[in-house]
Coordinates of C-alpha atoms and ligand atoms in Angstrom, one line a residue:
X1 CA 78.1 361.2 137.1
X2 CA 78.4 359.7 133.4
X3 CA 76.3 356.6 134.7
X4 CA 73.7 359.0 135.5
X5 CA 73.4 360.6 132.3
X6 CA 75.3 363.4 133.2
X7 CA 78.3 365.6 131.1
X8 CA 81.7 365.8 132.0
X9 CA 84.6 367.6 130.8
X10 CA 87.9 366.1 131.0
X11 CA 91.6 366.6 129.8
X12 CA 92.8 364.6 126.8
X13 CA 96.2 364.5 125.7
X14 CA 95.1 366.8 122.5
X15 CA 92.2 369.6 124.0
X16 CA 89.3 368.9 126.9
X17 CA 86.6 366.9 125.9
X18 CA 82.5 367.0 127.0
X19 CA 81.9 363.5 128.1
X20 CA 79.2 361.6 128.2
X21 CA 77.8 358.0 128.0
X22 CA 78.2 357.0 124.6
X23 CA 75.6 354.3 124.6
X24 CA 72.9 356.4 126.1
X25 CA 71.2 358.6 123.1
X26 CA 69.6 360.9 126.2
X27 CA 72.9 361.5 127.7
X28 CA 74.7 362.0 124.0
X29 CA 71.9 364.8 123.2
X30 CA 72.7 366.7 126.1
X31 CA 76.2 367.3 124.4
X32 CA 74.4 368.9 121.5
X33 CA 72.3 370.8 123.4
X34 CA 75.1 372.0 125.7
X35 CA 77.5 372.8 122.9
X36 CA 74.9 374.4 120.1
X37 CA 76.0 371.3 117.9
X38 CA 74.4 370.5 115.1
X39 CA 72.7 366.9 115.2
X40 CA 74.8 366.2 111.7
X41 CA 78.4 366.6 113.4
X42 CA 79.3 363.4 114.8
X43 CA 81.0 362.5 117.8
X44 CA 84.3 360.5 118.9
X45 CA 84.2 357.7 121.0
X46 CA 86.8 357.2 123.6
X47 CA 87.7 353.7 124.7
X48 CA 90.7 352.6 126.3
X49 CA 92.2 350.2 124.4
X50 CA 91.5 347.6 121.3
X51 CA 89.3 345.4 123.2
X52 CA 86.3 349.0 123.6
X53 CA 87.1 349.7 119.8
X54 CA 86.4 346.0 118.7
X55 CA 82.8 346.5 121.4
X56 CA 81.7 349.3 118.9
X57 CA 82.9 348.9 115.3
X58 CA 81.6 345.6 113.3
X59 CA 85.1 344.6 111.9
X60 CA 88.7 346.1 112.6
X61 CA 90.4 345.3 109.8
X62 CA 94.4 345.2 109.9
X63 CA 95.6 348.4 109.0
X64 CA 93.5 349.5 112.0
X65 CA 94.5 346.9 114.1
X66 CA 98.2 347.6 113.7
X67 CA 97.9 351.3 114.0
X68 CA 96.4 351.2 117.2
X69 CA 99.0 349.0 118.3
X70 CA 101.7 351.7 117.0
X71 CA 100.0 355.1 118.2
X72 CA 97.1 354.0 121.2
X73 CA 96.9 355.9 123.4
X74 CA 97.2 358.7 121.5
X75 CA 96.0 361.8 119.2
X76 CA 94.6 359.1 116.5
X77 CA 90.8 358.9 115.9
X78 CA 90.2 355.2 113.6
X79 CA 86.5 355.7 111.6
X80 CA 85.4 352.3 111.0
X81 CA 82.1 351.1 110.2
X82 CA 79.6 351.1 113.4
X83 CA 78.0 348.6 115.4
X84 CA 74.0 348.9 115.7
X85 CA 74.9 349.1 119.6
X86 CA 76.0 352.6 119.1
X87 CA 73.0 355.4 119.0
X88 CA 72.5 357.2 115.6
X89 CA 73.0 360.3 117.3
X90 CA 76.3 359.7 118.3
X91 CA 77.4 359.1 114.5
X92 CA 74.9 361.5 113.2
X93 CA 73.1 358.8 111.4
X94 CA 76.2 357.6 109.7
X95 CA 77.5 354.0 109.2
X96 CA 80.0 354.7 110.4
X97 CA 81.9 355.6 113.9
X98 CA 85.2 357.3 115.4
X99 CA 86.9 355.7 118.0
X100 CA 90.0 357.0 119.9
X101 CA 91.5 356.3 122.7
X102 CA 93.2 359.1 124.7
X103 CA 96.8 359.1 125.8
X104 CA 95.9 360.8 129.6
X105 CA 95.9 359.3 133.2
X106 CA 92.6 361.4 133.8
X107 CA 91.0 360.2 130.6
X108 CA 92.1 356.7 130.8
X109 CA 90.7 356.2 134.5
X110 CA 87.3 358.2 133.9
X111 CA 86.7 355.4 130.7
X112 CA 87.8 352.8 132.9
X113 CA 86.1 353.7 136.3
X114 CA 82.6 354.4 133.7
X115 CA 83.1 350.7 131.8
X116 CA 82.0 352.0 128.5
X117 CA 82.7 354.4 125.5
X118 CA 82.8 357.9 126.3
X119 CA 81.1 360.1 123.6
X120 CA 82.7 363.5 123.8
X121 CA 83.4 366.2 121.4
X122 CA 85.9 369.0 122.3
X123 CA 84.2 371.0 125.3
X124 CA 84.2 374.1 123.7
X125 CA 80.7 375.9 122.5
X126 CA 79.8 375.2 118.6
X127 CA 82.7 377.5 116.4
X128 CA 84.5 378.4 119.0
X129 CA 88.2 377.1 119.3
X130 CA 88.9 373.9 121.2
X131 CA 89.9 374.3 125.1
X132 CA 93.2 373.9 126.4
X133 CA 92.3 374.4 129.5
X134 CA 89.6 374.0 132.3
X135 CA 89.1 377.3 132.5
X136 CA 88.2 377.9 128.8
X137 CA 85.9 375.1 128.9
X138 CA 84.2 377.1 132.1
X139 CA 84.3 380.4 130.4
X140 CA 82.8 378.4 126.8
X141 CA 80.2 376.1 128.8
X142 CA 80.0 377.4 132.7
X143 CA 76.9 375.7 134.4
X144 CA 75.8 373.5 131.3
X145 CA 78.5 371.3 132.7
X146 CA 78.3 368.7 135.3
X147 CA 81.5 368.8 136.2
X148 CA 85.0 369.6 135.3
X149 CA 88.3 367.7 135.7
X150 CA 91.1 370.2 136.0
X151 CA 94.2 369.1 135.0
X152 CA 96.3 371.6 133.6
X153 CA 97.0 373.0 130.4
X154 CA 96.8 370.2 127.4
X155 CA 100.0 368.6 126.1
X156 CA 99.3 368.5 122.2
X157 CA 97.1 371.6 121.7
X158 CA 95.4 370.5 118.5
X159 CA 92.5 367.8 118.0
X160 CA 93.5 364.2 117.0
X161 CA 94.4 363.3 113.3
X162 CA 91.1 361.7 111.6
X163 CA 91.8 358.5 109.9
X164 CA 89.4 357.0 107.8
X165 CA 90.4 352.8 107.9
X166 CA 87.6 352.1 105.6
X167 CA 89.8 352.2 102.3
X168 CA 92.9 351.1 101.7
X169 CA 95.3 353.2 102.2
X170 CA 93.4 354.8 105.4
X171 CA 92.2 358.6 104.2
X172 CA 93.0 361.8 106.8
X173 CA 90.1 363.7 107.4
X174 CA 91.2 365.8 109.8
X175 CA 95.1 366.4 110.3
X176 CA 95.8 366.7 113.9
X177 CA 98.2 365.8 117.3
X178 CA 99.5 362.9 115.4
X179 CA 101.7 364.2 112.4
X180 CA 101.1 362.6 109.2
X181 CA 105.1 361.8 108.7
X182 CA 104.1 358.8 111.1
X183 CA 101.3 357.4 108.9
X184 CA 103.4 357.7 105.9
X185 CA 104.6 353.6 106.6
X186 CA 101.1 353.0 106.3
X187 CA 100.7 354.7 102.7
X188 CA 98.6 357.5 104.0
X189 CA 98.9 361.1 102.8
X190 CA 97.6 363.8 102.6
X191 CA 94.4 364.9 101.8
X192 CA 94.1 368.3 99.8
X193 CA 92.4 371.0 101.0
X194 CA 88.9 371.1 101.8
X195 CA 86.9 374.0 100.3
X196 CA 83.7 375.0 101.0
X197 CA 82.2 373.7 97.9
X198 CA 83.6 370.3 98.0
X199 CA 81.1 367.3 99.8
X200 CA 82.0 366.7 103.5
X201 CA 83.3 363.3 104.1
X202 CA 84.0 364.3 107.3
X203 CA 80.6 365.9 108.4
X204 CA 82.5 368.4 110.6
X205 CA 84.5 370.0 108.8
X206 CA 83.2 373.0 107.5
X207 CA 85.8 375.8 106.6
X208 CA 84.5 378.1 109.4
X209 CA 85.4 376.3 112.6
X210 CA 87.8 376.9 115.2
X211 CA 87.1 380.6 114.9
X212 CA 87.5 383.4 116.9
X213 CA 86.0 386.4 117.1
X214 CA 87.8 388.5 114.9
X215 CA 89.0 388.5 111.5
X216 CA 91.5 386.1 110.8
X217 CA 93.7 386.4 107.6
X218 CA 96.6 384.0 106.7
X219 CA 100.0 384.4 105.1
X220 CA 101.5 381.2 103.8
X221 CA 104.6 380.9 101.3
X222 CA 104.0 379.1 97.9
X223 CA 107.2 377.9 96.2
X224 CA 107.4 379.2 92.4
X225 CA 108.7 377.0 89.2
X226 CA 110.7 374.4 92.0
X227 CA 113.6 376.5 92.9
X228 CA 112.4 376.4 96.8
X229 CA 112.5 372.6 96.9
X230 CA 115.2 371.5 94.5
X231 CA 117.5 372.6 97.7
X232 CA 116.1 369.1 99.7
X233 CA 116.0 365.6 97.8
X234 CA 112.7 363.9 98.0
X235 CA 112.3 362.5 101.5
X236 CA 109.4 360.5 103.0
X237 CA 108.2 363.4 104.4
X238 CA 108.1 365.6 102.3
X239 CA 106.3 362.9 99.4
X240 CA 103.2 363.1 102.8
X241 CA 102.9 366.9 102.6
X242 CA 99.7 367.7 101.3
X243 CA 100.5 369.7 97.9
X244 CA 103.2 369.3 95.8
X245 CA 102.8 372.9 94.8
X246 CA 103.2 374.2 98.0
X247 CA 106.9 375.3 99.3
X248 CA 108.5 373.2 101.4
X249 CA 109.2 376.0 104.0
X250 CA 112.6 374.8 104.9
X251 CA 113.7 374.8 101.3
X252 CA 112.5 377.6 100.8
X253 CA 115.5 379.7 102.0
X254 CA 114.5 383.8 102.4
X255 CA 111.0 383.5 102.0
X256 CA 110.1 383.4 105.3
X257 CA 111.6 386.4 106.1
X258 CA 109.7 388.0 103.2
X259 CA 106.2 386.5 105.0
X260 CA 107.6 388.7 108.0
X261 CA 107.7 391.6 106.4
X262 CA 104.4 391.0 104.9
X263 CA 102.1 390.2 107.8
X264 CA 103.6 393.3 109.7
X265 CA 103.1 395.8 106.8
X266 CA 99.7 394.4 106.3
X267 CA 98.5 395.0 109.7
X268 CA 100.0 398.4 109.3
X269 CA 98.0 399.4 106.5
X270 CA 95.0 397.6 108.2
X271 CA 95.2 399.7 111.3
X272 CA 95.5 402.4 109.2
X273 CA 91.8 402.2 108.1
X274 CA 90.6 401.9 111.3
X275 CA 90.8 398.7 112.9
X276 CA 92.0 397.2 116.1
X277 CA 94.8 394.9 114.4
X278 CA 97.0 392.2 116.0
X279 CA 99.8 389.8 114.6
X280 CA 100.4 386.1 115.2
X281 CA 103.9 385.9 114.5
X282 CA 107.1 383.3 115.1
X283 CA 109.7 383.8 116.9
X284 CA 111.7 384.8 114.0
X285 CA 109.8 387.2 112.7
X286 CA 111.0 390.1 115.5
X287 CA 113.8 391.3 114.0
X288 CA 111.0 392.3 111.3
X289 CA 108.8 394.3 113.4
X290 CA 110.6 396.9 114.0
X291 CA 108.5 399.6 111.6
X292 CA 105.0 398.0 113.1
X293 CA 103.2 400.6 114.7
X294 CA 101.8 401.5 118.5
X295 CA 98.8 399.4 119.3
X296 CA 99.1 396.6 117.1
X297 CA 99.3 394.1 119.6
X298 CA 102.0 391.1 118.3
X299 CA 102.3 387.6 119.9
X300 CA 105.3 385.9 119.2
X301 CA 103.5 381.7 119.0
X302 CA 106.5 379.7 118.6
X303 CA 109.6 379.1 116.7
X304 CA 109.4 378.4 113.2
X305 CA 111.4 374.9 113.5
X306 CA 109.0 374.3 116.7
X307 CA 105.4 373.8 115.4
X308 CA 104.7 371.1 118.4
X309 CA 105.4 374.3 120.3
X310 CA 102.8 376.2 117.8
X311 CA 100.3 373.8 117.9
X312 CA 100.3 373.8 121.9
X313 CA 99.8 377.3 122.2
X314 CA 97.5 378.0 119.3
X315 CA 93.9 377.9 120.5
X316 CA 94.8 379.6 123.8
X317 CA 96.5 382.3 122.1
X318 CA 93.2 382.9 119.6
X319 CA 91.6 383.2 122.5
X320 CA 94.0 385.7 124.3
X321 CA 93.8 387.8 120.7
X322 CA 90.3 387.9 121.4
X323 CA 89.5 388.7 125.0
X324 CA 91.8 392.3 123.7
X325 CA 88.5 392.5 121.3
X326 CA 90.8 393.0 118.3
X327 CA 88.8 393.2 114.7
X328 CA 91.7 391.3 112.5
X329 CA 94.5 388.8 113.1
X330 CA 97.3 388.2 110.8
X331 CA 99.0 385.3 111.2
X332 CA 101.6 383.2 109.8
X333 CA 101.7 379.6 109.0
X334 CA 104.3 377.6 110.9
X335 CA 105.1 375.1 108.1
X336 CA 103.8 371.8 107.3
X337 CA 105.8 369.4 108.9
X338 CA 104.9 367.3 112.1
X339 CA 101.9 369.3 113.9
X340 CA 102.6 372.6 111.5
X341 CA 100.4 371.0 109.2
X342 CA 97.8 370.7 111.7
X343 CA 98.3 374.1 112.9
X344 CA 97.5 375.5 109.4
X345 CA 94.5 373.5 109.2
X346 CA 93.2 375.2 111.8
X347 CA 94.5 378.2 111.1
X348 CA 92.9 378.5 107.7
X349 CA 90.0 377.8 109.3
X350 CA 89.9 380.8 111.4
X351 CA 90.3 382.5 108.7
X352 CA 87.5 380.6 106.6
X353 CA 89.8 380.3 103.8
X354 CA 91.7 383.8 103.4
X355 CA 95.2 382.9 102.9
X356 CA 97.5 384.9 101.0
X357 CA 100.8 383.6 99.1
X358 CA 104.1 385.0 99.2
X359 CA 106.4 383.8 96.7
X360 CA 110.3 384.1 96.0
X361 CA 109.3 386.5 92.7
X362 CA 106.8 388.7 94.5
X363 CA 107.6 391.0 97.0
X364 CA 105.9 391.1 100.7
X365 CA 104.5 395.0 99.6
X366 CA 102.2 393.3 97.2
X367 CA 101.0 390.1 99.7
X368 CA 100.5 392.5 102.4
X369 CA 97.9 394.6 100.2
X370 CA 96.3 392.0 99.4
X371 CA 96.0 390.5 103.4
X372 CA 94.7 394.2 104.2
X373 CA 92.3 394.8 101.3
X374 CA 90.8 390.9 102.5
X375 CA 90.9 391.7 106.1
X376 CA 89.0 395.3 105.3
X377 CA 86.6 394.0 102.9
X378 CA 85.6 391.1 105.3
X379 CA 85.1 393.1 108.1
X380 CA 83.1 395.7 106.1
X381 CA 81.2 392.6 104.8
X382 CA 80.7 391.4 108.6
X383 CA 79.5 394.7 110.0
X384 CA 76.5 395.0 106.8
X385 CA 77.6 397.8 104.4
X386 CA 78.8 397.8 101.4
X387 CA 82.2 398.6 100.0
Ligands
LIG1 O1 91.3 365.3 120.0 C1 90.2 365.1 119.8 O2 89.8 364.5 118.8 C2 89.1 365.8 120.7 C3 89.3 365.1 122.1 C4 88.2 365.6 123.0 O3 89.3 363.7 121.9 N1 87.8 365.6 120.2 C5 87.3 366.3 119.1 O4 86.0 366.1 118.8 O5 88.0 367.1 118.5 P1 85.2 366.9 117.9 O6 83.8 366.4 118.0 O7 85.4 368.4 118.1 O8 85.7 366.5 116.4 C6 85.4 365.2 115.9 C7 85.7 365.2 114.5 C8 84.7 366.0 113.7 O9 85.5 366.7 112.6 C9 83.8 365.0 113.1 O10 83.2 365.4 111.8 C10 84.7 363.8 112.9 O11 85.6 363.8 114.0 N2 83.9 362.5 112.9 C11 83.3 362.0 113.9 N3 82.6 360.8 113.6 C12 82.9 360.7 112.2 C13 82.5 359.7 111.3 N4 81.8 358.7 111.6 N5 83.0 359.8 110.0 C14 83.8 360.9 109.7 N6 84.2 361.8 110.6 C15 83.7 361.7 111.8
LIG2 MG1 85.5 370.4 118.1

């Protein structure tokens, strides 16, 4: 099927992936067509093993080299510089490529059986959150596809981690399935976040992206004058989260209870002006939902101390939010360690950057205004009138 030009979806480790032949520029542009990609949003490669990254990047230099020894197969995309072998359309004219190599028996034998690099992106249509499933890549992509290898839900739940091995350290461009406290050996941290108005260095990573349907607004805790972190002495991990300023969720004792309160009051007062409203809450949050009213539909993601469980269940719960045609999602962040980080990339995506702070001194009355006044303004602002 690949041979022949033609697209096939397949499970990775991380989300299903479109595949195609990824030396064939014919069979690569049926990808974009298929998904409603931009041609400037460049693809992954997927090898299986250091002898198909060294066939399509010019050098592989020895950060790179021992990385993929450390973490292949697995949820780690390398960008290195390209080889003229691989079509400008699969880099999106860059000089550069990303390679991976997935950490699934299906994958693995599908690059093996083809004898080349698979191009694939993840096989969900353009803005639309990744697949975890076959059946959300039928329902994204249906007959555009070839064919689909079905093989059960996806282990990680959230795209690979970026890497760019170019400089020295290696830059993240995309947080992802492989958490950044594993990198940290490797000097790498954190890259702060992205906003709209900053130049992409990763091409595809706009704020809006991974989006459903409805309005998505996010409550995140923000540690105030230190108190929060003083609790835990600086650890490894915590010198790889991505902004010093930002609370350390585990130090930050109360707090999360306080973003409870607020995400449930503010779909309150958001319901109350009219629209469909659900919550994406933690596990923890239920003893807090008590005053939430009828119809505000909540699902409980994971456990706060769990975000491996958050991340595996994010996209296919965005999607569940969304087949009950709700008009705004609250949700919580599930920290920043191990995949949390990833999850609130995403996450913040959804909700193209509205994210609201709660902090020790504030109370959740005042972050929950502000989530509803943002979630009512953007809807007005979606549906044409003014305020
Ligand atoms: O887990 C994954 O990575 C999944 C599975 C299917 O492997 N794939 C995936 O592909 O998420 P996609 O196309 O949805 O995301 C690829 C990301 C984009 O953010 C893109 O901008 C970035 O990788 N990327 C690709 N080539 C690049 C390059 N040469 N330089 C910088 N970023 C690049
Ligand atoms: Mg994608």
């Amino acid at each position: 099927m690949l041979a022949g030009g033609g697209l096939v979806a397949f499970p990775t480790e991380t989300v299903y992936g479109l595949g195609a032949d990824g030396l064939s520029d014919s069979a690569v542009l049926r990808i974009f067509q298929a998904k409603g990609r931009p041609a400037s949003d460049p693809l992954i490669l997927h090898v299986s093993d250091l002898g198909g990254l060294e066939q399509v990047v010019t050098s592989v230099p020895d950060v790179a080299r021992e990385l993929v020894e450390a973490f292949w197969p697995g949820p780690l995309t390398l960008v290195l510089p390209r080889r003229e072998s691989v079509p400008a359309v699969v880099t999106a004219g860059l000089d550069s490529v990303a390679v991976r190599s997935p950490a699934h028996p299906v994958a693995l034998a599908l690059i093996e059986s083809f004898g080349g690099p698979v191009a694939a992106p993840s096989a969900n249509l353009f803005g639309r959150t990744s697949p975890t499933t076959a059946a959300h890549v039928l329902a994204d992509l249906g007959s555009r596809v070839d064919m689909i290898l079905d093989a059960g839900p996806t282990r990680v739940g959230v795209e690979s981690t970026v890497l760019d091995c170019r400089s020295s350290p290696p830059v993240v461009l995309r947080p992802g399935g492989l958490p950044l406290e594993s990198l940290a050996p490797w000097g790498v941290r954190a890259s702060k976040a992205r906003t709209t108005t900053e130049p992409a260095r990763s091409p595809g990573q706009m704020l809006r992206h991974y989006a459903p349907r409805a309005t998505v607004v996010l409550l995140d805790v923000r540690r105030e004058g230190g108190a929060a972190v003083k609790a835990h002495p600086p650890t490894a991990e915590r010198d790889a989260a991505p902004d010093a300023d930002v609370a350390w969720h585990e130090g930050a004792v109360g707090t999360e209870e306080v973003v409870a309160t607020a995400i449930f009051e503010a779909a309150r007062l958001t319901k109350r002006s009219g629209l469909a409203v659900a919550v994406l809450a933690a596990d923890e949050d239920r003893p807090r939902a008590g005053a939430i009213e009828a119809g505000v539909h909540v699902l409980y993601l994971a456990s706060l101390g769990e975000p491996d469980v958050a991340a595996r269940r994010l996209f296919a719960a965005m999607r569940e939010l969304d087949g009950l045609g709700v008009d705004v999602i609250m949700a919580r962040t599930f920290g920043r360690r191990g995949l949390g980080l990833a999850v609130r990339d995403r996450l913040l995506r959804a909700a193209e950057g509205r994210i609201v702070y709660v902090t020790r001194g504030r109370g959740a009355g005042a972050a929950a205004r502000e989530a509803a006044e943002l979630a009512i303004s953007a809807r007005r602002a979606a549906s044409g009138y003014r305020a």
